[in-house]
Each structure stands twice: as C-alpha cells, then as structure tokens.
Amino acid sequence: MESAKSDGRIISGQLFTAFDEETKGTRPSERYYGILTSKGEVKTEYSCVSNATEPSQAWLEELYPDCESDLDWMVKNFDNPYLQEKFANRDMDGSLCSFQQYLYDRWATCPPVARIPGDFVPVESHVVYAKKAAQTKCWSQRLADKYSDRGAISKPNVSHLTDRKAPSSHSTRKGGSVVSSEVTPLPDRFAAKEPTPIAHKVPRTLQIYWINLDSSNDRRAAMENMFAKLGETKPPTLTLQVTRVPAVTTYDVKAMQANGTLAVEAMLIDACSEACPEHHARGELLYTELACSLSHLRAIELAVSQGNPPLALIMEDDVEIYPEFGTDLEKLLEQAPAGWSALQMSTVNTKAILQLASSATVFQPRETHFYGTGSYIIAQSAMERLRDRYATRHFARKPWLPGAGSLQAEGILFGALVEGTVYTSTHFYFNVMEFPTTVHVMSNSSEWYAVSSVAWQTNFMQRHRGRLLPTNPAFGTPERLLKSSFLAMTTLVCRNNTGFDGESRSIAASIRALTPYNFTWAVYVIIADASEDGNCPGLESFLELRRPNVRMFYRVSPGRFSKWVYYTEDVEQFANYDYLMVFDADMGLSTFPWAEYFRRYEDYASKWGFAPVTGSVRNRSPFYPLKADWWTRCNRNRIRFIETDLVEQWFAMLSGNFATWYLRRVVDTGIIMEQRTLGVDWGVDSTWCGAAAEWANREAGCLLIPIDMYHGDTRSLHQDIVFHQNGEHLTNLWWERLPAWMRVSQVWLGSFFQDHMLGCSPCGLEERYHMPIDLRSIVPVVPTNLPDNISHHNVQALDSASGSAYTTQLDRKGIVEDRIVDSGKCLPVQPVSEP
C-alpha cells in the first residue's frame, strides 16, 4: 500500500495502516506506512489514513471520499494470494468483522480515542476519560449496509484465548537415544525456600474500619462475605475487629455547607459535565470527592474514639484482602521503616504497580503517582494528627499546586502527614473488586465517560500476590551468577573491514570479562568463500579465542544465512547447561553490569518464579520499550524488571532445559529448514515467549530487565527488499505452523510499540508489555496527546505529559448516554509533572 513516490516520510493524517508492520520498521514502507488513494496516488500531508474505528471510517468517507481505509482495502483485496497467506491461521474468514478483528489486534486494541484532526486530549493524573462516541464499533448499521455481501456483523471477539497452559515436555538421554516425556518443569535449584510460618509470640488484635455507603448493598454484601472467609483462614493468634463505617454522603456535605461547619477552597459541583480535570483546573471539586475524604476522616476519628489503637487498617468497600495478609502481618510490620505514619497497601496506577512489583525492598517511600486510598495501615500518632488537623473541617488547597486537585483524598490524608513517613507496600496483599465508581460522577448530559485498566491491574495483582521470602543481600555477586553454567553462542561474519575487527574485539573482550564465571563459548565463523573454509584472517591475533572453553566452528555461507541453522545443529546439548545465551557479535557483554542483572533476575525468581527467557534493553531498537532511554522517562526509571511478550534475539538468556525443548519443537516444524532456504532468522524471538509460558505453565514466559546493553550495530548483513520479502514470507510460515505462540507476541509484532505517538499514556501502554490475550480487547489504549495533522514526530510533548486522556463523539443515534467504567476508587485527578 505504498507508492514508489513515497520518500519515507510520514505523509498523512493521524492514523497508520497496519499491514506491513511485521518487518519491525527496518525499511521506510514499514516504518511509516504510506497509504494510497483509491486512484493509486500517494496521499498528501493534507489527506487522511484510517484504521478500523467506526468514527474515523465515517469521518473518512464523509470528508475524503477519495481515500481508502485499511478496512476497505482488505475487503477489496481479500482474494489476493499474498493476503491469503498473511491471514492464514489468524481467524480470518472473509467477514467484515474478522477484518476488523485483525486490525483490532494489530493495533493492540481499538482505542477509545478516535485519532482524527480536531480532537484534543487533555492530560491530568491517571483517571482517564473518553468521549462516548469515540469508542470503536464493529457492528454499526452504516458498515453493515456498505458491506452487506460480507454477511452478518457482530462484535469483535473479546478473546481468542482458550486454556493454552500445557504441561512441559523435556527430554533425557538414555543409552544414546532421546526419550521425550510430559513432565512438570525441572525445579530451579536456586529458588528461595518457602518462608517458615511466623511464630506469633504475642497475640495481636487488628482493628479494621471499612467505608461503605448505606445505599451500596452489593458492595456491603461482598465485603461481609470477604471478611467471613478471612476469619476462617487467619492465624489463631490474630484477632480481627471489623467495623463498618457509614460513608459521608453528598447530602451530608451540603448540610455541612449550609450550617457553616465546612469550609473548602473550591467550588463544589454535583457532577462533571466535562472531563473532571477541566473542572479541577477551574478550582471545582465534586461533592462526591470531598465526601470520600470526609469518610476517611470519619473512619480515622472513630478509631481514635474507640480505644485509640496503636494502628488501624482503613479500607474502602471495593478492596479484597488476601489470606496471606493475616499470615504475614507480623513480619510485614517488623520490616516497616522506622517512624512510619502510614503504610499504603494498594495503588491504582499501572506504572506504580510495575515499580512496586520489581522492588527489592518490602516498602518504598510513597511517591506522588502512587494513587489510591483503597487500603492503608495508619499509626496512632498519624490518626491523632489528622483528627486535630481537620477538626474545624477547613480544607485549604496546596499553594504550590494549581486548581482543586490537591483537595482529593490523597492530598488531604497522606499530604497532611509528616513528609517522608508514608510508605507503600511492594507486596500485593490487597486487590480491587470491580464495581462502578461512586466518586467520579458524570452528568447525564456529559459526552465524556471514564475508562481504566482496572481489569489488567486486578489480573496482575492476583498473579503477583504478596509473599514475604528471605531477602538476599543487595550487594555482592549473586550466587546464581557464580554457580550456574552458561553456554554463550554467537556468529561472526568473516570479512575485511572495520566492522569485522570491532566484532572480533567485542567477542574477545566478552570472554575476558566473564572469565570469573562458568562460561563455555561457541563462536560460529561464517565464511563466504568455500576455498577459505577453516581460515579467517585476523582471528589468529586474539588469544581469547584459543582458550579451552572457547569452541570455534567454521561454516561456509556465500549469501545470507540464519544463525539458528547453526545453533540447532545439536539442540540436546543445551540441557547440559543452566543457561543458553545467544547474542550478536557487536553486543557489549564486556561492559554489561552482570551482578546487577542477576540481582534483579534473582529478585524476580524469588518472588514470582523462574523465567525461562530473559532479555535486556539496548541503545537502539525499532520497539520503543526495548530502547534504554524509554526507561528514563514517565516514572519508569525505578521499574527493575517487567514481564513481557517479546525479548529480541540480539541478546537473550534461556533456561538450558527450555532451550532444548523449544528448539527441538521448532526444528520439528521444518521452520529451520525454511530459514536455511530463505536466509532469514526471523520468528524465533516472536515465538519463544509463548513457548516459555507453555513450558513453565505460567501466564508470562519472558522477563525484560531494563539495563542498557551497548549495541555497536555494525550491520554485518545487508538488508534489501528481497531480504524483507523473504522475512515476511517466513513470518507467515511461523503463523501457519505455530500460531498459538505467535499470537502471544502479536501486540509487539504490530504497529503499536513502534508508534511515534507513544509517550506517557496513563492507560493501555504499560499494560501491554505483557497482556493476557483475553484482556487485549478490554483495556483501552489512550494516547497522552495528539500530534499535529502533518506528522507523528511531535514526541517531546507526549513524553513530558502524563495522566488522563479525554476524547469525544456522539453515539450513532446522536444521543449521549451516561457510562462510567472505573475502579470505584477515590481516584485523584490532580496535575502531576512526570520526569
């Protein structure tokens, strides 16, 4: 869909097409996705492009009838043999909805924001709003009429997922033959031991105060049922005294206003007619927001009046407590920092959740973007401080923050305590119940609605429930690095240029740097001329290549080659090592901080289990989250590791047992022979995360540790149009033969993580590092901001912004409905400035 006239610029509009993204942005047609008009002409910068969102389709056809959308093009060209191959095993049946589902998946999800000229996306905090008619629609009457020959139109599938967890397959050698068996994955010999049950020397009574509106009967029933079950699982030495606190209502707030017992430096309003941050910027605050804060103060004052306990747990009525909390409570309090005033036990910000999950400590100082007052333990002195501070019920704005956002619950509660004494738990003992919000109320006439990633957060915290394990020292060299055995494999193309010299020196430096550890090296030297087999001038000067633990293999390949053809000559050997490392010759292994890398790896393994595939980030990559500078912005700099659905093959560390199982399976499909014929190595890294999840019987198979590994990028292999055509064909073969594994990395293989619009999105971005397939159509993607109508290079503004995104359109009947999709929390929407 690109004309020869294209010069590689982004030439139009606000939306990209989604067809040629699988080449990972390595040539202009795949980087910028230029589109043709229906007459075969290149669209201009004043023209348009579209994906399958119904609003943008309608806008496209009305204002630019000469333009052709992705959907139109797919319908018209479905019988094209190239597309038939590309659509194989991707749930394409020729119906309109299957076309839209394909585009839906390639874009990670159809965002609630219709990215068309004129829409503005304001930014604030992490509460996200969208205009109601900007939702993607697959079932509109307009499209049904237009494509009536395509059969009935139905809503896109929410999930393609079946139960894809399967027992692992390992192999052993007996008498020289390979015996395969379906068994549980081999245990990790470095795994932390299960914690010894804590002996409760002194019985403890924990007072719990939970806030609930009298009208919220469903929430009350859920909470009472949860506390009943918790009482059955708690340790015998722990007594729970549970008290329901009737929440303050908006009628109570208005009565206090009327009788002069309440003073607040804001104009109180009943509901948001615009996106709520717009109201906060004007100094307006919802009655429900203030009622939320007053409810917390009521609970705290009740605790003080009922015996003034040394500490209390304050909760909202949409929060679940896991049984582990009662078991670990004593140890948790023992490890709390000295002088703490409040321990925030849950947050509703995705970046914060990822940061906390990767922490090496039990508690972290609370940061401004750790939003949420759903559950927290508060000390006696802090309760008395808040009681005295707000005894007159006078609530003043923070003078250094504009608007009324600082008058939400977190500013009133945590912001009034002694600075540096509020901490957040890095272990998830609490989770969110999915109820509609009772705090951020939209008026019936508003064209906005709230969206959130609560479904993803609930899934993540369920899978990463709190566990207090013995902690490893944060210094020294990790035992796993010292005692594991490694097989490191790379290829070196023999040639007479500076690139060859640089790669040779890099390999030699890596061998020297990793001498203290148990590494075996396999270097495949690729020679173009068969007459020179076994001889590569220049290598004789590197003494490191003559060491006993270094194996040199010479292979002849006059043209392009796939390294996996050579790596899989003996897949059974990998099981003899703890780890297989594959790396490009120009990767800077010698300067990489291996001790810190393995400390983070060990922290993950001790908390959440063994990751079969692990990778790092580098100075350059077509995928933004695999670039080192991605992790320096938008409150990402303290995320020490994350689960992911793609680890690139320029550097990866695989479990030895998994490597044998996985690569044997790949060889059996005939893919390696296809790679030999085509001379392309694509697809291995697109499938090993899905394979690792299956092998380890876990939801996420890959781990990304965002430490920068230098990449020289010497480009030893020339990549031209034939190379990319072969790569696209090979990708289709992977989809044909191993579709389940390919589907896991589908978000990464699409346009999404190469989109210049990616910045500090508050919803839908961080969640897609690893997102279960059944959540991909549920959690919306909300851009932080929109670029201008000429190009997508307005990235600086995106990366300096953070928080909520808002957009709009009417529904297809022109009627605005009141829809709220939120976590039901006291969600803050105050302005923040992220680095």
Short mmCIF file of C-alpha atoms in Angstrom, two decimals, residues 80-441:
data_model
loop_
_atom_site.label_atom_id
_atom_site.label_comp_id
_atom_site.label_asym_id
_atom_site.label_seq_id
_atom_site.Cartn_x
_atom_site.Cartn_y
_atom_site.Cartn_z
CA ASN A 80 -5.14 -11.61 -3.14
CA PRO A 81 -2.81 -14.63 -2.69
CA TYR A 82 -0.35 -12.59 -0.64
CA LEU A 83 -3.07 -11.60 1.80
CA GLN A 84 -4.44 -15.14 1.86
CA GLU A 85 -1.05 -16.34 3.05
CA LYS A 86 -0.75 -13.49 5.54
CA PHE A 87 -4.17 -14.17 7.01
CA ALA A 88 -3.60 -17.89 7.40
CA ASN A 89 -4.35 -19.09 10.94
CA ARG A 90 -5.31 -15.59 12.06
CA ASP A 91 -9.05 -16.14 12.39
CA MET A 92 -9.80 -14.56 9.02
CA ASP A 93 -12.95 -15.89 7.37
CA GLY A 94 -13.66 -13.08 4.91
CA SER A 95 -16.38 -11.48 7.03
CA LEU A 96 -16.29 -7.79 7.80
CA CYS A 97 -15.92 -8.44 11.49
CA SER A 98 -12.97 -10.77 11.00
CA PHE A 99 -11.25 -8.00 9.03
CA GLN A 100 -11.92 -5.55 11.82
CA GLN A 101 -10.76 -8.05 14.43
CA TYR A 102 -7.48 -8.39 12.57
CA LEU A 103 -6.95 -4.62 12.53
CA TYR A 104 -8.15 -4.54 16.12
CA ASP A 105 -5.42 -6.97 17.16
CA ARG A 106 -2.69 -5.35 15.05
CA TRP A 107 -3.34 -2.04 16.79
CA ALA A 108 -3.21 -3.75 20.17
CA THR A 109 -6.80 -2.64 20.66
CA CYS A 110 -9.00 -0.08 19.02
CA PRO A 111 -8.53 2.92 21.30
CA PRO A 112 -11.45 4.82 22.71
CA VAL A 113 -9.82 7.85 21.19
CA ALA A 114 -10.64 8.44 17.53
CA ARG A 115 -7.39 9.93 16.34
CA ILE A 116 -8.77 12.36 13.80
CA PRO A 117 -7.94 16.06 13.29
CA GLY A 118 -9.65 18.34 15.77
CA ASP A 119 -9.86 16.01 18.77
CA PHE A 120 -7.92 17.27 21.77
CA VAL A 121 -6.79 15.01 24.59
CA PRO A 122 -6.30 16.94 27.86
CA VAL A 123 -3.94 15.43 30.40
CA GLU A 124 -4.19 15.08 34.14
CA SER A 125 -3.30 12.41 36.68
CA HIS A 126 -4.24 8.83 35.73
CA VAL A 127 -8.03 8.96 35.67
CA VAL A 128 -8.84 8.61 32.01
CA TYR A 129 -11.93 9.88 30.22
CA ALA A 130 -13.08 9.49 26.65
CA LYS A 131 -15.93 10.94 24.68
CA LYS A 132 -18.63 8.35 24.36
CA ALA A 133 -18.93 8.15 20.59
CA ALA A 134 -15.19 7.76 20.12
CA GLN A 135 -15.50 4.11 21.06
CA THR A 136 -14.68 1.65 18.33
CA LYS A 137 -17.70 -0.05 16.80
CA CYS A 138 -17.68 -3.21 14.70
CA TRP A 139 -21.43 -3.55 14.49
CA SER A 140 -22.65 -0.24 13.06
CA GLN A 141 -25.58 -0.21 10.64
CA ARG A 142 -23.63 2.01 8.25
CA LEU A 143 -20.91 -0.61 7.78
CA ALA A 144 -23.48 -3.38 7.69
CA ASP A 145 -25.17 -1.68 4.75
CA LYS A 146 -21.91 -0.90 2.99
CA TYR A 147 -20.63 -4.47 3.20
CA SER A 148 -23.92 -6.35 3.13
CA ASP A 149 -22.38 -9.04 0.94
CA ARG A 150 -19.98 -9.94 3.76
CA GLY A 151 -22.64 -11.45 5.97
CA ALA A 152 -23.85 -10.55 9.42
CA ILE A 153 -21.78 -8.17 11.50
CA SER A 154 -21.13 -8.95 15.14
CA LYS A 155 -18.99 -7.51 17.87
CA PRO A 156 -15.26 -8.36 17.69
CA ASN A 157 -14.19 -11.32 19.75
CA VAL A 158 -13.14 -10.27 23.23
CA SER A 159 -10.70 -13.14 23.30
CA HIS A 160 -9.15 -15.76 21.10
CA LEU A 161 -7.82 -17.42 24.24
CA THR A 162 -8.54 -20.95 25.23
CA ASP A 163 -6.71 -22.62 28.06
CA ARG A 164 -3.29 -22.61 26.47
CA LYS A 165 -1.42 -23.77 29.54
CA ALA A 166 0.09 -27.14 28.89
CA PRO A 167 2.47 -29.45 30.70
CA SER A 168 6.07 -29.10 29.68
CA SER A 169 7.95 -31.51 27.56
CA HIS A 170 11.54 -32.33 28.46
CA SER A 171 13.94 -34.86 27.08
CA THR A 172 16.53 -37.07 28.64
CA ARG A 173 19.14 -39.30 27.10
CA LYS A 174 19.19 -42.99 27.86
CA GLY A 175 21.63 -45.21 26.08
CA GLY A 176 22.29 -42.57 23.43
CA SER A 177 18.63 -42.22 22.43
CA VAL A 178 16.31 -39.35 23.19
CA VAL A 179 13.30 -40.13 25.36
CA SER A 180 10.58 -37.47 25.50
CA SER A 181 8.09 -37.25 28.32
CA GLU A 182 5.46 -34.81 29.50
CA VAL A 183 6.56 -33.74 32.97
CA THR A 184 6.48 -30.76 35.26
CA PRO A 185 9.31 -28.25 34.59
CA LEU A 186 12.52 -29.03 36.41
CA PRO A 187 12.83 -27.22 39.74
CA ASP A 188 15.00 -24.13 39.95
CA ARG A 189 17.93 -25.14 42.14
CA PHE A 190 18.43 -21.51 43.19
CA ALA A 191 14.79 -20.95 44.15
CA ALA A 192 14.19 -19.33 47.52
CA LYS A 193 12.83 -21.61 50.17
CA GLU A 194 9.26 -21.20 51.29
CA PRO A 195 9.13 -18.96 54.35
CA THR A 196 8.83 -20.61 57.71
CA PRO A 197 5.47 -19.80 59.30
CA ILE A 198 5.89 -16.89 61.65
CA ALA A 199 5.51 -17.73 65.30
CA HIS A 200 3.18 -15.13 66.77
CA LYS A 201 4.70 -14.69 70.20
CA VAL A 202 2.18 -12.05 71.22
CA PRO A 203 -1.47 -12.17 70.18
CA ARG A 204 -2.48 -9.19 68.06
CA THR A 205 -5.82 -7.53 67.58
CA LEU A 206 -6.14 -5.68 64.28
CA GLN A 207 -8.87 -3.09 64.07
CA ILE A 208 -10.26 -2.73 60.54
CA TYR A 209 -12.53 0.13 59.52
CA TRP A 210 -14.16 -0.13 56.13
CA ILE A 211 -16.15 2.64 54.48
CA ASN A 212 -19.47 1.90 52.80
CA LEU A 213 -22.44 3.93 51.59
CA ASP A 214 -25.76 2.82 53.07
CA SER A 215 -27.10 2.58 49.52
CA SER A 216 -24.28 0.29 48.30
CA ASN A 217 -25.80 -3.02 49.33
CA ASP A 218 -23.90 -5.08 46.74
CA ARG A 219 -20.56 -3.78 47.97
CA ARG A 220 -21.57 -4.38 51.58
CA ALA A 221 -22.50 -7.99 50.85
CA ALA A 222 -19.19 -8.59 49.05
CA MET A 223 -17.16 -7.11 51.91
CA GLU A 224 -19.00 -9.03 54.62
CA ASN A 225 -18.52 -12.26 52.69
CA MET A 226 -14.81 -11.50 52.27
CA PHE A 227 -14.31 -10.79 56.00
CA ALA A 228 -16.13 -14.01 56.90
CA LYS A 229 -13.75 -16.04 54.74
CA LEU A 230 -10.76 -14.12 56.08
CA GLY A 231 -11.76 -15.05 59.61
CA GLU A 232 -11.56 -18.73 58.68
CA THR A 233 -8.00 -18.50 57.31
CA LYS A 234 -6.30 -16.09 59.73
CA PRO A 235 -3.69 -17.31 62.24
CA PRO A 236 -5.17 -18.26 65.64
CA THR A 237 -3.14 -15.54 67.38
CA LEU A 238 -4.63 -12.80 65.20
CA THR A 239 -7.98 -11.28 66.13
CA LEU A 240 -9.84 -9.09 63.67
CA GLN A 241 -12.18 -6.39 64.93
CA VAL A 242 -14.07 -5.29 61.84
CA THR A 243 -16.16 -2.11 61.89
CA ARG A 244 -18.30 -0.81 59.06
CA VAL A 245 -18.15 2.99 58.73
CA PRO A 246 -21.19 4.58 57.05
CA ALA A 247 -19.77 6.76 54.31
CA VAL A 248 -20.40 10.51 54.23
CA THR A 249 -22.93 11.33 51.51
CA THR A 250 -23.23 14.35 49.27
CA TYR A 251 -26.32 15.33 51.28
CA ASP A 252 -24.17 15.38 54.42
CA VAL A 253 -21.62 17.63 52.70
CA LYS A 254 -24.29 20.04 51.53
CA ALA A 255 -25.80 20.15 55.01
CA MET A 256 -22.39 20.98 56.48
CA GLN A 257 -22.02 23.72 53.91
CA ALA A 258 -25.41 25.13 54.80
CA ASN A 259 -24.80 25.23 58.56
CA GLY A 260 -21.28 26.62 58.22
CA THR A 261 -19.39 23.63 59.67
CA LEU A 262 -17.44 23.06 56.46
CA ALA A 263 -15.03 25.33 54.59
CA VAL A 264 -13.28 24.28 51.40
CA GLU A 265 -11.20 26.35 48.98
CA ALA A 266 -13.06 25.08 45.94
CA MET A 267 -16.38 25.44 44.17
CA LEU A 268 -18.28 22.22 44.88
CA ILE A 269 -20.26 20.70 41.99
CA ASP A 270 -22.61 17.72 41.68
CA ALA A 271 -21.14 16.08 38.59
CA CYS A 272 -18.62 16.59 35.81
CA SER A 273 -20.15 17.89 32.62
CA GLU A 274 -16.70 17.92 31.01
CA ALA A 275 -13.69 15.77 31.76
CA CYS A 276 -13.22 16.11 35.52
CA PRO A 277 -9.67 17.55 35.26
CA GLU A 278 -11.15 20.53 33.40
CA HIS A 279 -13.28 21.24 36.45
CA HIS A 280 -10.35 20.81 38.83
CA ALA A 281 -8.29 23.25 36.78
CA ARG A 282 -11.03 25.82 37.29
CA GLY A 283 -11.00 25.27 41.05
CA GLU A 284 -14.04 23.00 41.11
CA LEU A 285 -14.36 19.82 43.15
CA LEU A 286 -17.07 17.16 43.16
CA TYR A 287 -19.23 16.79 46.24
CA THR A 288 -18.54 13.07 46.00
CA GLU A 289 -14.77 13.65 46.04
CA LEU A 290 -14.99 15.67 49.24
CA ALA A 291 -17.40 13.13 50.71
CA CYS A 292 -14.81 10.44 50.04
CA SER A 293 -12.17 12.35 52.02
CA LEU A 294 -14.61 13.09 54.85
CA SER A 295 -15.49 9.39 55.02
CA HIS A 296 -11.85 8.52 55.61
CA LEU A 297 -11.60 11.15 58.33
CA ARG A 298 -14.77 9.73 59.92
CA ALA A 299 -13.19 6.26 59.99
CA ILE A 300 -9.96 7.60 61.50
CA GLU A 301 -11.79 9.61 64.17
CA LEU A 302 -13.92 6.57 65.00
CA ALA A 303 -10.76 4.50 65.51
CA VAL A 304 -9.32 7.13 67.86
CA SER A 305 -12.52 7.30 69.87
CA GLN A 306 -12.76 3.51 70.17
CA GLY A 307 -9.70 2.93 72.29
CA ASN A 308 -7.12 4.73 70.15
CA PRO A 309 -5.31 1.56 68.95
CA PRO A 310 -1.58 1.68 68.09
CA LEU A 311 -2.55 1.14 64.45
CA ALA A 312 -5.63 0.55 62.31
CA LEU A 313 -6.40 -0.67 58.82
CA ILE A 314 -8.65 1.70 56.84
CA MET A 315 -10.34 0.32 53.73
CA GLU A 316 -12.80 1.26 51.03
CA ASP A 317 -15.61 -1.13 50.13
CA ASP A 318 -14.24 -2.35 46.81
CA VAL A 319 -10.99 -3.84 48.11
CA GLU A 320 -10.29 -7.53 48.70
CA ILE A 321 -7.83 -8.84 51.31
CA TYR A 322 -5.87 -11.98 50.50
CA PRO A 323 -5.43 -14.59 53.29
CA GLU A 324 -1.65 -14.17 53.09
CA PHE A 325 -2.03 -10.77 54.73
CA GLY A 326 -3.01 -12.26 58.08
CA THR A 327 -0.18 -14.79 57.93
CA ASP A 328 2.47 -12.20 57.06
CA LEU A 329 1.19 -9.27 59.13
CA GLU A 330 3.70 -9.54 61.98
CA LYS A 331 6.67 -9.90 59.64
CA LEU A 332 5.31 -7.09 57.50
CA LEU A 333 5.17 -4.72 60.47
CA GLU A 334 8.62 -5.82 61.63
CA GLN A 335 10.05 -4.78 58.26
CA ALA A 336 8.21 -1.46 58.10
CA PRO A 337 10.60 1.52 58.13
CA ALA A 338 11.18 3.14 61.49
CA GLY A 339 9.00 6.15 62.17
CA TRP A 340 6.31 5.34 59.63
CA SER A 341 2.99 7.12 59.92
CA ALA A 342 1.03 5.32 57.18
CA LEU A 343 1.61 2.21 55.08
CA GLN A 344 -0.25 2.40 51.78
CA MET A 345 -1.20 -1.19 50.94
CA SER A 346 -2.55 -0.72 47.40
CA THR A 347 -2.37 1.66 44.46
CA VAL A 348 -4.32 2.08 41.25
CA ASN A 349 -1.56 3.30 38.94
CA THR A 350 -0.04 0.81 36.49
CA LYS A 351 3.45 2.33 36.42
CA ALA A 352 3.45 2.33 40.22
CA ILE A 353 2.30 -1.31 40.33
CA LEU A 354 5.12 -2.38 37.99
CA GLN A 355 7.65 -0.40 40.02
CA LEU A 356 6.49 -1.87 43.31
CA ALA A 357 6.40 -5.42 41.94
CA SER A 358 10.05 -5.14 40.89
CA SER A 359 11.29 -3.63 44.14
CA ALA A 360 13.96 -5.34 46.22
CA THR A 361 12.53 -3.99 49.49
CA VAL A 362 9.28 -4.66 51.36
CA PHE A 363 8.31 -0.98 51.45
CA GLN A 364 9.14 2.05 49.32
CA PRO A 365 8.65 5.71 50.17
CA ARG A 366 5.31 6.70 48.69
CA GLU A 367 5.62 8.77 45.50
CA THR A 368 3.10 11.24 44.13
CA HIS A 369 1.95 8.91 41.36
CA PHE A 370 1.17 6.09 43.81
CA TYR A 371 -2.53 6.94 43.64
CA GLY A 372 -5.16 5.25 45.75
CA THR A 373 -6.64 5.29 49.25
CA GLY A 374 -8.30 1.88 48.96
CA SER A 375 -6.33 0.36 51.85
CA TYR A 376 -3.71 1.64 54.26
CA ILE A 377 -2.43 0.95 57.75
CA ILE A 378 -2.20 4.13 59.81
CA ALA A 379 -0.33 4.66 63.08
CA GLN A 380 -1.91 6.10 66.23
CA SER A 381 0.11 9.32 66.04
CA ALA A 382 -0.93 9.86 62.41
CA MET A 383 -4.61 9.33 63.26
CA GLU A 384 -4.38 11.92 66.04
CA ARG A 385 -2.57 14.32 63.70
CA LEU A 386 -5.29 14.09 61.04
CA ARG A 387 -8.05 14.39 63.66
CA ASP A 388 -6.51 17.59 65.03
CA ARG A 389 -5.60 18.98 61.60
CA TYR A 390 -9.14 18.79 60.26
CA ALA A 391 -11.11 19.30 63.48
CA THR A 392 -12.54 22.53 62.06
CA ARG A 393 -13.29 20.87 58.69
CA HIS A 394 -11.38 23.56 56.84
CA PHE A 395 -9.71 22.25 53.70
CA ALA A 396 -7.17 24.51 52.02
CA ARG A 397 -5.52 23.99 48.65
CA LYS A 398 -1.83 23.28 48.37
CA PRO A 399 -0.45 26.71 47.44
CA TRP A 400 2.12 25.24 45.04
CA LEU A 401 -0.46 23.22 43.08
CA PRO A 402 -2.95 24.94 40.76
CA GLY A 403 -6.65 24.15 40.83
CA ALA A 404 -8.57 21.99 43.26
CA GLY A 405 -6.92 18.63 42.52
CA SER A 406 -4.94 18.65 45.77
CA LEU A 407 -8.21 18.52 47.72
CA GLN A 408 -8.83 14.90 46.81
CA ALA A 409 -8.40 12.11 49.33
CA GLU A 410 -4.66 11.51 48.96
CA GLY A 411 -3.75 15.16 49.32
CA ILE A 412 -5.96 15.51 52.38
CA LEU A 413 -4.76 12.30 54.04
CA PHE A 414 -1.19 11.42 53.02
CA GLY A 415 -0.34 15.05 52.19
CA ALA A 416 -1.05 16.14 55.76
CA LEU A 417 1.29 13.64 57.42
CA VAL A 418 4.94 14.28 58.20
CA GLU A 419 6.88 14.28 54.96
CA GLY A 420 8.89 11.10 54.38
CA THR A 421 6.86 8.96 56.79
CA VAL A 422 4.35 7.48 54.33
CA TYR A 423 5.44 4.24 52.64
CA THR A 424 3.88 1.87 50.11
CA SER A 425 3.92 -1.91 50.31
CA THR A 426 5.67 -3.66 47.42
CA HIS A 427 3.76 -6.87 48.14
CA PHE A 428 0.19 -7.19 46.93
CA TYR A 429 -1.99 -8.40 49.79
CA PHE A 430 -4.98 -6.37 48.58
CA ASN A 431 -6.79 -6.28 45.25
CA VAL A 432 -9.59 -4.33 43.64
CA MET A 433 -13.15 -5.54 43.24
CA GLU A 434 -14.68 -4.31 40.01
CA PHE A 435 -17.55 -2.01 40.94
CA PRO A 436 -18.66 1.17 39.13
CA THR A 437 -17.26 4.30 40.73
CA THR A 438 -19.30 6.20 43.27
CA VAL A 439 -16.84 9.09 43.34
CA HIS A 440 -16.19 10.47 39.84
CA VAL A 441 -19.74 11.14 38.76
#
